[in-house]
Amino acid sequence: MTPLDDLLAQARACTLCPLPHGHRPVLRLGRGARVVVIGQAPGAKVHASGVPWDDASGAHLRTWLALDEAVFADPEQVAILPMGLCWPGRRSGGDLPPRPECAPRWHPPLLAALADPRLVLLVGSYAIARYLGAKATLTDTVRAFASAPAPYFPLPHPSWRSRLWMQQHPWFEAEVLPALRARVAAALQPS
Ligand code: SF4
């Protein structure tokens, strides 16, 4: 068992915080992953399937990245490490935030186990807050994506709400997505 295998087994057995629907950490990492996707937390559908981004938001995200399902599902190319590994449950109007215990417990050792993560996608406000400490709004942070320190690339969460947000901010499709796709393709190039 490699050190990463050992860490993954520990993470998948984690019961650190109380959860209304039980503990089911959903993550996918391989040591060779060049692109890391740090999203929010699984929703009910992903909690049921155990497959990361196995929902409409995942399909939307893959379109943004211009990645087919096979590449996105290959842990030696794309690592999936949400801010909360387990579904936190619901509140009125949507899911609860990712559990605050999770990223401090699991991100440092898991990210350190990757050999060459070239691009880290911060998908949504929780990931952006942790890794960029952004004081600006999410919209302003995404618009200033080119100023984010390497290897980070800030993005909104690709939920259904982002469709309206994209209509209101056409620069995202015109400027951010082409740059994002170029960064992803470059990161996945073999050395
Ligand atoms: S959300 Fe994270 S910290 Fe909480 S039980 Fe799941 S894996 Fe552990």
PDB file of C-alpha atoms and ligand atoms in Angstrom, residues 10-19 22-26 83-88 98-103 105-106, ligand 1:
ATOM      1  CA  GLN A  10      -8.041   6.616   6.425  1.00  0.00           C
ATOM      2  CA  ALA A  11     -10.096   9.396   4.824  1.00  0.00           C
ATOM      3  CA  ARG A  12     -12.734   6.937   3.582  1.00  0.00           C
ATOM      4  CA  ALA A  13     -13.083   5.573   7.125  1.00  0.00           C
ATOM      5  CA  CYS A  14     -13.373   9.044   8.702  1.00  0.00           C
ATOM      6  CA  THR A  15     -16.160   9.698  11.192  1.00  0.00           C
ATOM      7  CA  LEU A  16     -14.770  12.927  12.631  1.00  0.00           C
ATOM      8  CA  CYS A  17     -17.921  15.016  12.518  1.00  0.00           C
ATOM      9  CA  PRO A  18     -21.615  14.364  13.154  1.00  0.00           C
ATOM     10  CA  LEU A  19     -23.611  13.990   9.937  1.00  0.00           C
ATOM     11  CA  GLY A  22     -24.040   9.055   7.781  1.00  0.00           C
ATOM     12  CA  HIS A  23     -20.396   9.119   6.772  1.00  0.00           C
ATOM     13  CA  ARG A  24     -19.581   8.546   3.137  1.00  0.00           C
ATOM     14  CA  PRO A  25     -16.463  10.439   2.068  1.00  0.00           C
ATOM     15  CA  VAL A  26     -16.402  10.901  -1.710  1.00  0.00           C
ATOM     16  CA  MET A  83     -13.990  21.060   0.923  1.00  0.00           C
ATOM     17  CA  GLY A  84     -16.215  18.556   2.698  1.00  0.00           C
ATOM     18  CA  LEU A  85     -15.798  14.924   1.741  1.00  0.00           C
ATOM     19  CA  CYS A  86     -19.240  13.887   3.034  1.00  0.00           C
ATOM     20  CA  TRP A  87     -22.712  15.187   2.269  1.00  0.00           C
ATOM     21  CA  PRO A  88     -23.477  17.649   5.085  1.00  0.00           C
ATOM     22  CA  PRO A  98     -19.191  21.713   3.865  1.00  0.00           C
ATOM     23  CA  ARG A  99     -18.238  20.563   7.364  1.00  0.00           C
ATOM     24  CA  PRO A 100     -15.551  22.944   8.679  1.00  0.00           C
ATOM     25  CA  GLU A 101     -13.540  20.102  10.231  1.00  0.00           C
ATOM     26  CA  CYS A 102     -12.922  18.424   6.902  1.00  0.00           C
ATOM     27  CA  ALA A 103     -10.537  20.497   4.795  1.00  0.00           C
ATOM     28  CA  ARG A 105      -8.027  17.554   8.538  1.00  0.00           C
ATOM     29  CA  TRP A 106      -7.659  16.030   5.076  1.00  0.00           C
TER      30      TRP A 106
HETATM   31  S1  SF4 B   1     -17.027  15.444   6.319  1.00  0.00           S
HETATM   32 FE1  SF4 B   1     -14.822  15.083   6.356  1.00  0.00          FE
HETATM   33  S2  SF4 B   1     -14.221  15.313   8.515  1.00  0.00           S
HETATM   34 FE2  SF4 B   1     -16.457  14.962   8.460  1.00  0.00          FE
HETATM   35  S3  SF4 B   1     -16.710  12.733   8.641  1.00  0.00           S
HETATM   36 FE3  SF4 B   1     -16.672  13.210   6.430  1.00  0.00          FE
HETATM   37  S4  SF4 B   1     -14.516  12.928   5.873  1.00  0.00           S
HETATM   38 FE4  SF4 B   1     -14.557  13.122   8.108  1.00  0.00          FE
END
